[in-house]
PDB file of C-alpha atoms in Angstrom:
ATOM      1  CA  MET V   1     -19.146  10.103  20.399  1.00 43.00           C
ATOM      2  CA  ALA V   2     -17.336   6.978  21.598  1.00 50.00           C
ATOM      3  CA  GLY V   3     -14.683   5.713  19.230  1.00 56.00           C
ATOM      4  CA  SER V   4     -14.626   8.880  17.129  1.00 60.00           C
ATOM      5  CA  ARG V   5     -11.322   9.716  15.531  1.00 71.00           C
ATOM      6  CA  GLU V   6      -9.569  13.052  15.341  1.00 83.00           C
ATOM      7  CA  PHE V   7      -7.686  13.689  12.116  1.00 88.00           C
ATOM      8  CA  LYS V   8      -4.537  15.731  12.688  1.00 96.00           C
ATOM      9  CA  LYS V   9      -2.426  14.594   9.738  1.00 98.00           C
ATOM     10  CA  ILE V  10      -3.352  13.391   6.253  1.00 98.00           C
ATOM     11  CA  VAL V  11      -0.574  12.012   4.035  1.00 98.00           C
ATOM     12  CA  VAL V  12      -0.927  11.992   0.241  1.00 97.00           C
ATOM     13  CA  GLY V  13       1.277  10.085  -2.190  1.00 95.00           C
ATOM     14  CA  VAL V  14       2.246  12.407  -5.055  1.00 95.00           C
ATOM     15  CA  ASP V  15       3.743  11.100  -8.314  1.00 93.00           C
ATOM     16  CA  GLY V  16       2.745  13.619 -10.986  1.00 93.00           C
ATOM     17  CA  SER V  17      -0.204  11.620 -12.301  1.00 91.00           C
ATOM     18  CA  GLU V  18      -3.686  13.075 -12.756  1.00 92.00           C
ATOM     19  CA  GLU V  19      -4.798  10.661 -10.049  1.00 92.00           C
ATOM     20  CA  SER V  20      -2.348  12.144  -7.546  1.00 92.00           C
ATOM     21  CA  VAL V  21      -3.511  15.661  -8.461  1.00 95.00           C
ATOM     22  CA  GLU V  22      -7.075  14.556  -7.695  1.00 94.00           C
ATOM     23  CA  ALA V  23      -5.905  12.828  -4.487  1.00 95.00           C
ATOM     24  CA  LEU V  24      -4.356  16.130  -3.333  1.00 96.00           C
ATOM     25  CA  ARG V  25      -7.566  18.020  -4.060  1.00 96.00           C
ATOM     26  CA  GLN V  26      -9.663  15.447  -2.195  1.00 96.00           C
ATOM     27  CA  ALA V  27      -7.216  15.448   0.707  1.00 97.00           C
ATOM     28  CA  GLN V  28      -7.433  19.222   1.069  1.00 97.00           C
ATOM     29  CA  THR V  29     -11.230  19.043   0.902  1.00 96.00           C
ATOM     30  CA  LEU V  30     -11.080  16.745   3.935  1.00 96.00           C
ATOM     31  CA  ALA V  31      -8.163  18.392   5.765  1.00 97.00           C
ATOM     32  CA  GLU V  32      -9.385  21.973   5.700  1.00 95.00           C
ATOM     33  CA  PRO V  33     -12.588  21.615   7.757  1.00 94.00           C
ATOM     34  CA  LEU V  34     -10.854  19.169  10.117  1.00 94.00           C
ATOM     35  CA  GLY V  35      -7.944  21.540  10.741  1.00 95.00           C
ATOM     36  CA  ALA V  36      -5.573  18.732   9.731  1.00 97.00           C
ATOM     37  CA  GLN V  37      -2.060  19.065   8.353  1.00 97.00           C
ATOM     38  CA  LEU V  38      -1.686  17.829   4.788  1.00 97.00           C
ATOM     39  CA  GLU V  39       1.629  16.175   3.895  1.00 98.00           C
ATOM     40  CA  ALA V  40       2.395  15.566   0.207  1.00 98.00           C
ATOM     41  CA  VAL V  41       5.060  12.866  -0.133  1.00 97.00           C
ATOM     42  CA  THR V  42       6.913  12.303  -3.397  1.00 96.00           C
ATOM     43  CA  CYS V  43       9.200   9.265  -3.426  1.00 94.00           C
ATOM     44  CA  TRP V  44      12.298   8.846  -5.530  1.00 91.00           C
ATOM     45  CA  GLU V  45      14.923   6.176  -5.853  1.00 86.00           C
ATOM     46  CA  PHE V  46      17.764   5.137  -8.093  1.00 74.00           C
ATOM     47  CA  PRO V  47      16.450   3.109 -11.036  1.00 68.00           C
ATOM     48  CA  GLN V  48      17.457  -0.547 -10.763  1.00 63.00           C
ATOM     49  CA  LEU V  49      19.580  -0.307 -13.864  1.00 59.00           C
ATOM     50  CA  TYR V  50      21.849   2.066 -11.904  1.00 51.00           C
ATOM     51  CA  ASP V  51      22.425  -0.340  -8.992  1.00 50.00           C
ATOM     52  CA  GLY V  52      26.015  -1.129  -9.842  1.00 53.00           C
ATOM     53  CA  TYR V  53      27.013   1.955 -11.765  1.00 55.00           C
ATOM     54  CA  VAL V  54      25.554   5.393 -11.164  1.00 53.00           C
ATOM     55  CA  THR V  55      26.303   7.985 -13.816  1.00 55.00           C
ATOM     56  CA  MET V  56      23.920  10.551 -12.400  1.00 56.00           C
ATOM     57  CA  GLN V  57      24.236  12.144  -8.992  1.00 62.00           C
ATOM     58  CA  ALA V  58      21.621  11.545  -6.299  1.00 63.00           C
ATOM     59  CA  GLU V  59      20.801  15.251  -6.525  1.00 73.00           C
ATOM     60  CA  ASP V  60      19.674  14.763 -10.146  1.00 83.00           C
ATOM     61  CA  PHE V  61      17.065  12.180  -9.147  1.00 85.00           C
ATOM     62  CA  ARG V  62      16.024  14.241  -6.118  1.00 88.00           C
ATOM     63  CA  ASP V  63      15.763  17.416  -8.216  1.00 91.00           C
ATOM     64  CA  SER V  64      13.657  15.593 -10.790  1.00 91.00           C
ATOM     65  CA  ALA V  65      11.308  14.350  -8.052  1.00 93.00           C
ATOM     66  CA  GLY V  66      11.129  17.891  -6.656  1.00 94.00           C
ATOM     67  CA  LYS V  67      10.067  19.231 -10.044  1.00 96.00           C
ATOM     68  CA  VAL V  68       7.381  16.548 -10.346  1.00 95.00           C
ATOM     69  CA  GLN V  69       6.144  17.476  -6.881  1.00 96.00           C
ATOM     70  CA  GLU V  70       6.100  21.233  -7.609  1.00 97.00           C
ATOM     71  CA  ASP V  71       4.243  20.653 -10.877  1.00 96.00           C
ATOM     72  CA  THR V  72       1.685  18.396  -9.185  1.00 96.00           C
ATOM     73  CA  LEU V  73       1.046  20.904  -6.396  1.00 97.00           C
ATOM     74  CA  SER V  74       0.649  23.668  -8.964  1.00 97.00           C
ATOM     75  CA  ARG V  75      -1.817  21.605 -11.002  1.00 97.00           C
ATOM     76  CA  ALA V  76      -3.807  20.764  -7.875  1.00 97.00           C
ATOM     77  CA  PHE V  77      -3.897  24.212  -6.262  1.00 97.00           C
ATOM     78  CA  GLY V  78      -2.644  26.800  -8.748  1.00 96.00           C
ATOM     79  CA  SER V  79      -0.499  29.530  -7.248  1.00 94.00           C
ATOM     80  CA  GLU V  80      -2.256  29.380  -3.855  1.00 93.00           C
ATOM     81  CA  ILE V  81      -0.687  26.428  -2.063  1.00 94.00           C
ATOM     82  CA  PRO V  82      -2.682  25.706   1.121  1.00 96.00           C
ATOM     83  CA  ARG V  83      -1.050  26.868   4.348  1.00 95.00           C
ATOM     84  CA  ASN V  84      -1.650  23.497   5.982  1.00 97.00           C
ATOM     85  CA  LEU V  85       0.400  21.703   3.293  1.00 97.00           C
ATOM     86  CA  LEU V  86       3.881  20.341   3.907  1.00 97.00           C
ATOM     87  CA  ALA V  87       5.672  18.935   0.840  1.00 97.00           C
ATOM     88  CA  ARG V  88       8.311  16.269   1.446  1.00 97.00           C
ATOM     89  CA  LEU V  89      10.623  14.257  -0.787  1.00 96.00           C
ATOM     90  CA  ALA V  90      11.463  10.740   0.391  1.00 96.00           C
ATOM     91  CA  GLN V  91      14.265   8.596  -1.000  1.00 93.00           C
ATOM     92  CA  GLY V  92      13.062   5.027  -1.315  1.00 93.00           C
ATOM     93  CA  ASN V  93      10.437   2.732  -2.733  1.00 92.00           C
ATOM     94  CA  PRO V  94       6.965   4.338  -2.610  1.00 93.00           C
ATOM     95  CA  LYS V  95       5.394   1.245  -1.014  1.00 94.00           C
ATOM     96  CA  SER V  96       7.902   1.275   1.840  1.00 95.00           C
ATOM     97  CA  GLU V  97       8.136   5.034   2.305  1.00 96.00           C
ATOM     98  CA  LEU V  98       4.374   5.595   2.305  1.00 96.00           C
ATOM     99  CA  ALA V  99       3.807   2.610   4.624  1.00 97.00           C
ATOM    100  CA  ASP V 100       6.298   4.228   7.006  1.00 97.00           C
ATOM    101  CA  ALA V 101       4.570   7.624   6.659  1.00 97.00           C
ATOM    102  CA  SER V 102       1.227   5.967   7.470  1.00 98.00           C
ATOM    103  CA  ARG V 103       2.517   5.182  10.970  1.00 97.00           C
ATOM    104  CA  HIS V 104       2.496   8.908  11.728  1.00 96.00           C
ATOM    105  CA  ALA V 105      -0.745   9.748   9.906  1.00 97.00           C
ATOM    106  CA  ASP V 106      -4.449   9.553  10.600  1.00 97.00           C
ATOM    107  CA  LEU V 107      -5.320   8.966   6.939  1.00 97.00           C
ATOM    108  CA  LEU V 108      -3.351   8.035   3.806  1.00 97.00           C
ATOM    109  CA  ILE V 109      -4.742   9.150   0.437  1.00 96.00           C
ATOM    110  CA  LEU V 110      -3.502   7.731  -2.857  1.00 94.00           C
ATOM    111  CA  GLY V 111      -4.430   8.013  -6.480  1.00 91.00           C
ATOM    112  CA  ARG V 112      -5.197   4.780  -8.298  1.00 84.00           C
ATOM    113  CA  ARG V 113      -3.458   4.790 -11.636  1.00 73.00           C
ATOM    114  CA  GLY V 114      -5.100   1.623 -12.926  1.00 53.00           C
ATOM    115  CA  HIS V 115      -2.402   0.409 -15.298  1.00 45.00           C
ATOM    116  CA  GLY V 116      -4.238  -2.895 -15.655  1.00 42.00           C
ATOM    117  CA  ALA V 117      -3.835  -6.442 -14.429  1.00 42.00           C
ATOM    118  CA  LEU V 118      -0.590  -7.272 -16.249  1.00 38.00           C
ATOM    119  CA  ALA V 119       1.281  -4.168 -15.085  1.00 36.00           C
ATOM    120  CA  GLY V 120      -0.093  -4.706 -11.578  1.00 40.00           C
ATOM    121  CA  GLN V 121       1.233  -8.274 -11.569  1.00 39.00           C
ATOM    122  CA  LEU V 122       4.627  -7.271 -12.963  1.00 37.00           C
ATOM    123  CA  PHE V 123       5.269  -4.179 -10.873  1.00 40.00           C
ATOM    124  CA  GLY V 124       2.717  -4.421  -8.075  1.00 49.00           C
ATOM    125  CA  SER V 125       0.141  -1.788  -7.371  1.00 83.00           C
ATOM    126  CA  VAL V 126       1.267   0.830  -4.853  1.00 88.00           C
ATOM    127  CA  SER V 127      -2.320   1.537  -3.793  1.00 88.00           C
ATOM    128  CA  SER V 128      -3.175  -2.176  -3.374  1.00 87.00           C
ATOM    129  CA  SER V 129      -0.026  -2.787  -1.392  1.00 89.00           C
ATOM    130  CA  LEU V 130      -0.690   0.149   0.912  1.00 93.00           C
ATOM    131  CA  VAL V 131      -4.313  -0.803   1.491  1.00 91.00           C
ATOM    132  CA  ALA V 132      -2.894  -4.050   2.910  1.00 91.00           C
ATOM    133  CA  ARG V 133       0.153  -2.576   4.728  1.00 92.00           C
ATOM    134  CA  SER V 134      -0.859   0.862   5.960  1.00 95.00           C
ATOM    135  CA  ALA V 135      -0.941   1.594   9.681  1.00 96.00           C
ATOM    136  CA  CYS V 136      -3.872   3.993   9.187  1.00 97.00           C
ATOM    137  CA  PRO V 137      -7.029   4.072   7.054  1.00 95.00           C
ATOM    138  CA  VAL V 138      -6.450   4.476   3.303  1.00 96.00           C
ATOM    139  CA  LEU V 139      -8.584   6.381   0.797  1.00 95.00           C
ATOM    140  CA  VAL V 140      -7.940   5.444  -2.837  1.00 93.00           C
ATOM    141  CA  VAL V 141      -8.972   8.119  -5.339  1.00 92.00           C
ATOM    142  CA  HIS V 142      -9.806   7.008  -8.858  1.00 84.00           C
ATOM    143  CA  ARG V 143      -9.083   8.880 -12.076  1.00 74.00           C
ATOM    144  CA  PRO V 144     -11.304  11.952 -12.398  1.00 68.00           C
ATOM    145  CA  GLU V 145     -14.087  11.579 -14.939  1.00 71.00           C
ATOM    146  CA  PRO V 146     -13.529  13.508 -18.155  1.00 70.00           C
ATOM    147  CA  ASP V 147     -15.934  16.354 -18.823  1.00 65.00           C
ATOM    148  CA  GLY V 148     -19.142  15.100 -20.358  1.00 52.00           C
ATOM    149  CA  GLY V 149     -18.714  11.561 -18.968  1.00 51.00           C
ATOM    150  CA  ASP V 150     -21.546   9.646 -17.333  1.00 51.00           C
TER     151      ASP V 150
END
């Protein structure tokens, strides 16, 4: 088929939220039959309050991000992590790091946390920003419905 696209790499933003757990599950559902590599990216950075004076080592922030990533992968897949999954920690702002990762991906999948209009205006929505800035198509996964919901 003319214009069809082959998916070799799917990148997923992972931040420990239920939405990112669901994004990982959806990504694997797509990646597996396509034979695509799945890359879970967890971003970390120094909090702004530490700009001038850092009392914690970079390894502490990186280790904390690694634990969030491990926990999220475990919640998404249990003890059987898919063979096509590569987990990566990236130091930097999630909007920038995931936009960069999208340049080497065929699809970017993100969970939408939905903190509301005020938080979105104050902090900026990562998913909204990446829908506008990504170099590849973006799939935004919403919060899973609770059991018994309509």
